[in-house]
Coordinates of C-alpha atoms in Angstrom, one line a residue:
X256 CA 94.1 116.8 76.2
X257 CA 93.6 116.1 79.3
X258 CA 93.9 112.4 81.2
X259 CA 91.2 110.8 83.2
X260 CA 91.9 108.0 84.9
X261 CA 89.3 105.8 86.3
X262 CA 89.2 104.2 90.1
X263 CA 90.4 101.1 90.1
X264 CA 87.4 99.0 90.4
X265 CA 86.6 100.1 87.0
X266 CA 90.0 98.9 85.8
X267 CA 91.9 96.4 84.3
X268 CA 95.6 96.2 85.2
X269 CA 98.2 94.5 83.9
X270 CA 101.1 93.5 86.0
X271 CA 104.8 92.7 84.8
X272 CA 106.8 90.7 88.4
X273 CA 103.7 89.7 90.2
X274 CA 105.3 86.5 91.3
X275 CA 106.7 87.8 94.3
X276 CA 108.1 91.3 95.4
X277 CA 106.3 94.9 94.8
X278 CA 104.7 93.1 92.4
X279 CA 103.0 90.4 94.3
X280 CA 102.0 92.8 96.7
X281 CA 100.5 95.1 94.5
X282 CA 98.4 92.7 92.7
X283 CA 96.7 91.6 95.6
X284 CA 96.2 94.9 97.0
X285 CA 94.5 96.1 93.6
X286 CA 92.5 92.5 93.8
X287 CA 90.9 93.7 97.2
X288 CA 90.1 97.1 95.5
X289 CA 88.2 94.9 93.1
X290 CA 90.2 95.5 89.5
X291 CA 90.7 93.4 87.2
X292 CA 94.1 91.8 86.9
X293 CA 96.6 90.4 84.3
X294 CA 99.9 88.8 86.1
X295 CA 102.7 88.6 84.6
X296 CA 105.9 86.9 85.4
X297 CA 108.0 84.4 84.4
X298 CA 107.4 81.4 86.4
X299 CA 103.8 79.9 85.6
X300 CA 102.8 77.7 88.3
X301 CA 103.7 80.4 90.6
X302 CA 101.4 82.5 88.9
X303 CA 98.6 79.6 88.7
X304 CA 98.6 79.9 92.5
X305 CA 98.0 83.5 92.9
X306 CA 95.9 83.7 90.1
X307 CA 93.5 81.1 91.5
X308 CA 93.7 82.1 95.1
X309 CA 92.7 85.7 94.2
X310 CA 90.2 84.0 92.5
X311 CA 88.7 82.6 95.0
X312 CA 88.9 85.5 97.1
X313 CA 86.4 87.3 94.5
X314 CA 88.5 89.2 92.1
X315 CA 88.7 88.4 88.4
X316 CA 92.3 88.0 87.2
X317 CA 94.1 85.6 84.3
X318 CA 97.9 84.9 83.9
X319 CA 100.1 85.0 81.2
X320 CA 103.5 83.2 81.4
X321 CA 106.0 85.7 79.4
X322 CA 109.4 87.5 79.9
X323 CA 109.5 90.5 79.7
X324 CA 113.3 91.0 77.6
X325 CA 111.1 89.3 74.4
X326 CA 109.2 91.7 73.1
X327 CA 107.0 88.9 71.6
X328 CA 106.2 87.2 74.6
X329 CA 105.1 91.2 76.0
X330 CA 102.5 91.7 72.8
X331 CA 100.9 88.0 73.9
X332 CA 100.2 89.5 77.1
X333 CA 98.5 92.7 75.7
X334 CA 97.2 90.4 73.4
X335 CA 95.4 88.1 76.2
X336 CA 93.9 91.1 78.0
X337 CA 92.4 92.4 74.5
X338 CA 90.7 89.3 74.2
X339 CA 89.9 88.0 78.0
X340 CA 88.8 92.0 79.3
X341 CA 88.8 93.7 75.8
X342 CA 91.6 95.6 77.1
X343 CA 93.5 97.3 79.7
X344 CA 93.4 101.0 81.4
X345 CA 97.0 100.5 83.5
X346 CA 100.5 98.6 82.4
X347 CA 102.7 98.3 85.5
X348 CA 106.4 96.9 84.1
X349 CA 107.4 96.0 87.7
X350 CA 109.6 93.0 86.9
X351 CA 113.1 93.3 87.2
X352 CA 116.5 91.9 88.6
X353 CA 119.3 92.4 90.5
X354 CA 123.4 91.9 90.3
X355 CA 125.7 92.9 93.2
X356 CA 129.4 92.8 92.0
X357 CA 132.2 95.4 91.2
X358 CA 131.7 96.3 87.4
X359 CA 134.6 95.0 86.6
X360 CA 134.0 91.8 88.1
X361 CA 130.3 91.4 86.2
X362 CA 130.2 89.2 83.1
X363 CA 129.0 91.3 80.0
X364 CA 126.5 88.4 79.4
X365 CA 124.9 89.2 82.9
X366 CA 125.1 92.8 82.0
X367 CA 123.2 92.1 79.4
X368 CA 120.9 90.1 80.5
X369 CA 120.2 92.5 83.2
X370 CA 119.4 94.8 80.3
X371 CA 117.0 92.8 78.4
X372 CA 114.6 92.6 81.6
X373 CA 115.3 95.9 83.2
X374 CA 115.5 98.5 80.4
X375 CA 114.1 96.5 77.5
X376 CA 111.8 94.9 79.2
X377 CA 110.2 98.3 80.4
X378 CA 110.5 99.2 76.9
X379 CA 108.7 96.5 75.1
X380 CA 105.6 96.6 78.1
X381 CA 105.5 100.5 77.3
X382 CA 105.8 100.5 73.7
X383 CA 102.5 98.0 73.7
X384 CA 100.8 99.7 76.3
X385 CA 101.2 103.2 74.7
X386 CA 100.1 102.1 71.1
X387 CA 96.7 100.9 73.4
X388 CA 96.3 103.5 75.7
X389 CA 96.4 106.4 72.9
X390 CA 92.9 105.2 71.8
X391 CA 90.9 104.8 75.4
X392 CA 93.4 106.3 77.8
X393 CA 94.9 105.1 80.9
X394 CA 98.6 105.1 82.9
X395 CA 101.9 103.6 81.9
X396 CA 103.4 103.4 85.2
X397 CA 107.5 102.2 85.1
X398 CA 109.3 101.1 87.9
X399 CA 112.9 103.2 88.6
X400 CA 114.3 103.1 91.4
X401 CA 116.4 105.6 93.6
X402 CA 119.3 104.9 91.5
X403 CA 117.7 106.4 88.5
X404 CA 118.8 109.5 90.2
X405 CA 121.9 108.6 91.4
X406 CA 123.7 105.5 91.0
X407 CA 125.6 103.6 93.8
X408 CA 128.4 100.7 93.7
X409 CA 128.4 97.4 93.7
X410 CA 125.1 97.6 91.7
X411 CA 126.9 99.6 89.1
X412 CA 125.0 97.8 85.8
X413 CA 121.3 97.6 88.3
X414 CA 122.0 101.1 88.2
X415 CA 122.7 101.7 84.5
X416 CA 119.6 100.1 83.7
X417 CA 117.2 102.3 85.8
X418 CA 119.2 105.2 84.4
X419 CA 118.0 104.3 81.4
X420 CA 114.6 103.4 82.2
X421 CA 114.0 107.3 83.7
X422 CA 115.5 109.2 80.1
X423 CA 113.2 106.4 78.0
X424 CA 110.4 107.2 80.3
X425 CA 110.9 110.8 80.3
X426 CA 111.3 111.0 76.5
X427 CA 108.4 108.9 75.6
X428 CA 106.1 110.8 78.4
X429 CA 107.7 114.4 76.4
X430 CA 106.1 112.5 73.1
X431 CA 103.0 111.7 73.9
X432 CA 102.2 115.0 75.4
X433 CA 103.2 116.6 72.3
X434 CA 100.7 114.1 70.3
X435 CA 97.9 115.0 72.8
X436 CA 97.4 111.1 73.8
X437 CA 95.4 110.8 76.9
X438 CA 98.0 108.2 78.8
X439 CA 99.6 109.7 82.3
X440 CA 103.5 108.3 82.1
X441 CA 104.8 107.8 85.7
X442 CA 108.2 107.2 86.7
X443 CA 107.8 105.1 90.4
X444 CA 111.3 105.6 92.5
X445 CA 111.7 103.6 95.5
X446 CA 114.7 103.7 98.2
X447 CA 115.2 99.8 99.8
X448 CA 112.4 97.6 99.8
X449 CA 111.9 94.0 101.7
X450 CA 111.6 91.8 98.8
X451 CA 113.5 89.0 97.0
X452 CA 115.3 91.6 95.1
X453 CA 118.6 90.4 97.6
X454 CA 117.5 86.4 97.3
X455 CA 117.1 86.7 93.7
X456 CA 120.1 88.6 92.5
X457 CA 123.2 87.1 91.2
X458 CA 126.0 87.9 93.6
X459 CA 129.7 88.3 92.8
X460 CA 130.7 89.5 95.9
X461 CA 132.9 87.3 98.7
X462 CA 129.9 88.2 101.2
X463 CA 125.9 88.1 101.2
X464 CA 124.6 91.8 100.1
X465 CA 122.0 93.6 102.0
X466 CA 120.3 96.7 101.2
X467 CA 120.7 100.2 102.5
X468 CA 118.5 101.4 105.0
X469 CA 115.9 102.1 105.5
X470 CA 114.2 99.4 103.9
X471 CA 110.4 99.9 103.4
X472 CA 107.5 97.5 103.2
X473 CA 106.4 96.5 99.5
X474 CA 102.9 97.5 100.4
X475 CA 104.4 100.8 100.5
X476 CA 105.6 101.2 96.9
X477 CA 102.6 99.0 96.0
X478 CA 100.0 101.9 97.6
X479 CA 102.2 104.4 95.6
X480 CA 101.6 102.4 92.1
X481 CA 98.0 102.1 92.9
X482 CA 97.9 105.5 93.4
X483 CA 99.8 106.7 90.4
X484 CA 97.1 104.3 88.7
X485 CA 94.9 106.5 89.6
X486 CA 96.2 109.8 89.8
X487 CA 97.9 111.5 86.6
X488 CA 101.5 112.0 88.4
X489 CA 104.8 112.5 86.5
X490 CA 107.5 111.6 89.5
X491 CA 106.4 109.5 92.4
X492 CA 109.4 108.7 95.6
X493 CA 108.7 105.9 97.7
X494 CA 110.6 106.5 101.2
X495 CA 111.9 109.9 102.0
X496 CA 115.4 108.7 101.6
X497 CA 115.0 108.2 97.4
X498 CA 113.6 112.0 97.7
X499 CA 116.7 112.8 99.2
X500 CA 119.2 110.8 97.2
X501 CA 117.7 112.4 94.2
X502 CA 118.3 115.9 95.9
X503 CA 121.4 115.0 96.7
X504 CA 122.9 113.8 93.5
X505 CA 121.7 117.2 92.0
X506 CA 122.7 119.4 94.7
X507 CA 125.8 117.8 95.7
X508 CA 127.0 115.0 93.8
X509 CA 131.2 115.3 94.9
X510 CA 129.7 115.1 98.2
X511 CA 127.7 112.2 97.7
X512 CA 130.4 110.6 95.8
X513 CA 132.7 110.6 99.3
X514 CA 129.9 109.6 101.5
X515 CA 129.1 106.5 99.2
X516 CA 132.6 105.4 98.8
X517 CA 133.3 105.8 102.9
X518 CA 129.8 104.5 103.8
X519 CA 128.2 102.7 101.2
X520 CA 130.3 100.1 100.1
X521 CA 130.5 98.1 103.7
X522 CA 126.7 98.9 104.5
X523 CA 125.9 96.9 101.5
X524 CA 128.0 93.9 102.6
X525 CA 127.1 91.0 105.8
X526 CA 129.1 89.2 107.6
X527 CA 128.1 86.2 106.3
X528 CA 129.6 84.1 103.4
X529 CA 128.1 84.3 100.1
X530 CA 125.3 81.8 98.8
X531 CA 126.4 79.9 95.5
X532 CA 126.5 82.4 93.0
X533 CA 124.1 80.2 90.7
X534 CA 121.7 80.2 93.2
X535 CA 119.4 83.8 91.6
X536 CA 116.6 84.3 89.0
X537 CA 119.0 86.4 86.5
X538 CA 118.4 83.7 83.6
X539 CA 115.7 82.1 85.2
X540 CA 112.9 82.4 87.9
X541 CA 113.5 81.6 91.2
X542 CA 111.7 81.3 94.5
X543 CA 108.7 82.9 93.8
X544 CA 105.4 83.4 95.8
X545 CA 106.8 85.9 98.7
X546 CA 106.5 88.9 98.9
X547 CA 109.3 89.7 101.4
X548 CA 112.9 88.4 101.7
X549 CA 113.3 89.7 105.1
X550 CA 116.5 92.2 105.7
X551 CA 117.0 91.1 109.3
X552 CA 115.0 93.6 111.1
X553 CA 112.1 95.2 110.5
X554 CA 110.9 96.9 107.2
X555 CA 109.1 100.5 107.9
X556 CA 105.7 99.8 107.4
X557 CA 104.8 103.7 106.2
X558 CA 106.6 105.8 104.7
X559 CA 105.3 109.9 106.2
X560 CA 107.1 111.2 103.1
X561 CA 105.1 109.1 100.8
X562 CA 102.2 109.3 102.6
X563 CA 102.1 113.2 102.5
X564 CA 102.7 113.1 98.7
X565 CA 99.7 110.7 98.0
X566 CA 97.4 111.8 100.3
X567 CA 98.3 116.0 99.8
X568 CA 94.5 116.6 101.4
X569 CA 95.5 114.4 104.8
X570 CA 98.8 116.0 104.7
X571 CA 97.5 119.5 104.9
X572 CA 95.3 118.9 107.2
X573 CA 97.7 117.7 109.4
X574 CA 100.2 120.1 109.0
X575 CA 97.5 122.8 109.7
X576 CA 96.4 121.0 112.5
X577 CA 100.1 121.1 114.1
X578 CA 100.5 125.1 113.4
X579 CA 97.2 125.8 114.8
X580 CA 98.1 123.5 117.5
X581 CA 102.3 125.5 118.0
X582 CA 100.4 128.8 117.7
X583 CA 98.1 127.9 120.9
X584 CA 100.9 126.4 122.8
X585 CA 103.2 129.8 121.6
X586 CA 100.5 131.9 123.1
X587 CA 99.6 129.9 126.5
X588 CA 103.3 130.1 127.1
X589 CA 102.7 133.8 126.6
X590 CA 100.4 134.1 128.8
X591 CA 102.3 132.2 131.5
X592 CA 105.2 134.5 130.8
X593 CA 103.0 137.4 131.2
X594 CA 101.7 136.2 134.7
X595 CA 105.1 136.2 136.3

């Protein structure tokens, strides 16, 4: 069967994270495109804010307090949007968190908890989405990350989890294929992004993490899930470094392994003395209402490699614009040559 997906003003969209973060920014960029939102996060009064200031701005959204790790609290949300829009075309499970810490430093409890919003979370918002989007169709779009491809140290259990989030969301996209349901499953991998992903995770390291670069702007992967809402698209990179990480943890994984233990490990270390380690949003929410954390310099704004895969028309026609343009300069030098 195949999927249709309608433009966005036509939609409603339902949100997991849009407190802060990719998710924040991606609920307001949807807002100006005029669909119609469901946030979702943990920390209500946060969400009261956004809700109402989008509001005013025009667009029609609600809120639904919930997290995501009970799978009761997910059915209320799908619930609400059944009853407030009488239902939804897109489920975004954006919300997530963070631990930075050898693995065998980690707690299991904060392993687990780490779990419960990261895979199960994803989990509980797709199983409810899926059961609705078999009857009027739509997108499931989860959020993975660049370690879904290959994982990297001293987020060894942030890792785990988006491992896990790529085979569930590759199995369940295999299923519903096979049962002809008209629901495009993506699978949205991002390399660093400026948000309060650093901020809000729980750090057992004996200095403040930062994040590999390049580090990207959150309207970035934001454009990306918006397109994905959009577009029926199995895979979906944001930054050209996740497209290479993924490459390179298939290609060459012994190699990667050396660079990441000689490299890796001190980028993801400042030189500044951890924050008090109960000071993150692991158990409960945190600072919300940003969408960036800043990194110390400046995010990249665009991402070419993203940009080319989204917009494969624009792409084309610039890449045929810059032969076109080679071949003439090829052929004036040519020419010159020929003169002399």
């Amino acid at each position: 069967m195949g999927i249709q997906l309608k433009k966005l003003s036509d939609q409603v969209i339902v949100i997991t994270g849009a407190s802060s973060g990719i998710g924040l920014a991606t609920a307001r960029k949807a807002a100006r495109l005029r669909a119609r939102l469901v946030l979702v996060a943990r920390n209500e009064s946060a969400l009261r804010i956004i809700s109402d200031d989008l509001n005013m701005l025009g667009a029609e959204t609600m809120h639904v307090a919930a997290d995501v790790a009970n799978e009761a609290d997910v059915q209320r949300v799908a619930d609400a949007a059944i009853e407030r829009f009488g239902g939804f075309d897109t489920w975004l499970n954006i919300a997530g968190v963070g631990i930075f810490g050898k693995n065998e430093e980690v707690s299991t409890e904060d392993m687990r908890r780490l779990f419960d919003v990261n895979f199960w979370g994803v989990v509980h918002g797709s199983m409810v989405a899926a059961r609705h989007l078999k009857t009027r169709g739509g997108a499931l779009i989860n959020m993975g990350s660049e370690t879904s491809d290959r994982a990297v140290p001293l987020q060894g259990i942030y890792s785990a989890s988006k491992h896990a989030v790529k085979g569930f969301t590759d199995s369940l996209r295999t299923e519903l294929e096979e049962a002809g349901a008209p629901v495009s499953v993506t699978l949205v991998k991002p390399a660093s992004v400026d948000t309060m992903f650093v901020s809000h995770a729980k750090n057992y390291m004996e200095a403040e993490p930062r994040l590999p670069l390049p580090v990207y702007a959150p309207e970035v992967a934001a454009d990306a899930l918006l397109y994905a809402a959009q577009h029926p698209v199995r895979d979906l990179y944001v930054g050209s470094r996740a497209r290479l990480t993924g490459a390179g943890a298939h290609h060459m994984p012994r190699m990667l392994d050396k660079g990441m233990t000689r490299f890796m490990i001190p980028m993801m270390k400042t030189d500044q003395p951890p924050r008090d380690r109960n000071d993150n949003n692991l158990h409960t929410h945190g600072t919300d209402l940003m969408e960036r954390g800043g990194v110390g310099h400046a995010a990249r704004e665009t991402s070419l490699y993203t940009s080319a895969v989204t917009h494969p028309r624009t792409a084309g026609a610039v890449m045929i614009g810059t032969g076109l343009a080679l071949a003439a300069l090829l052929q004036m030098r040519r020419r010159q040559r020929a003169q002399y």
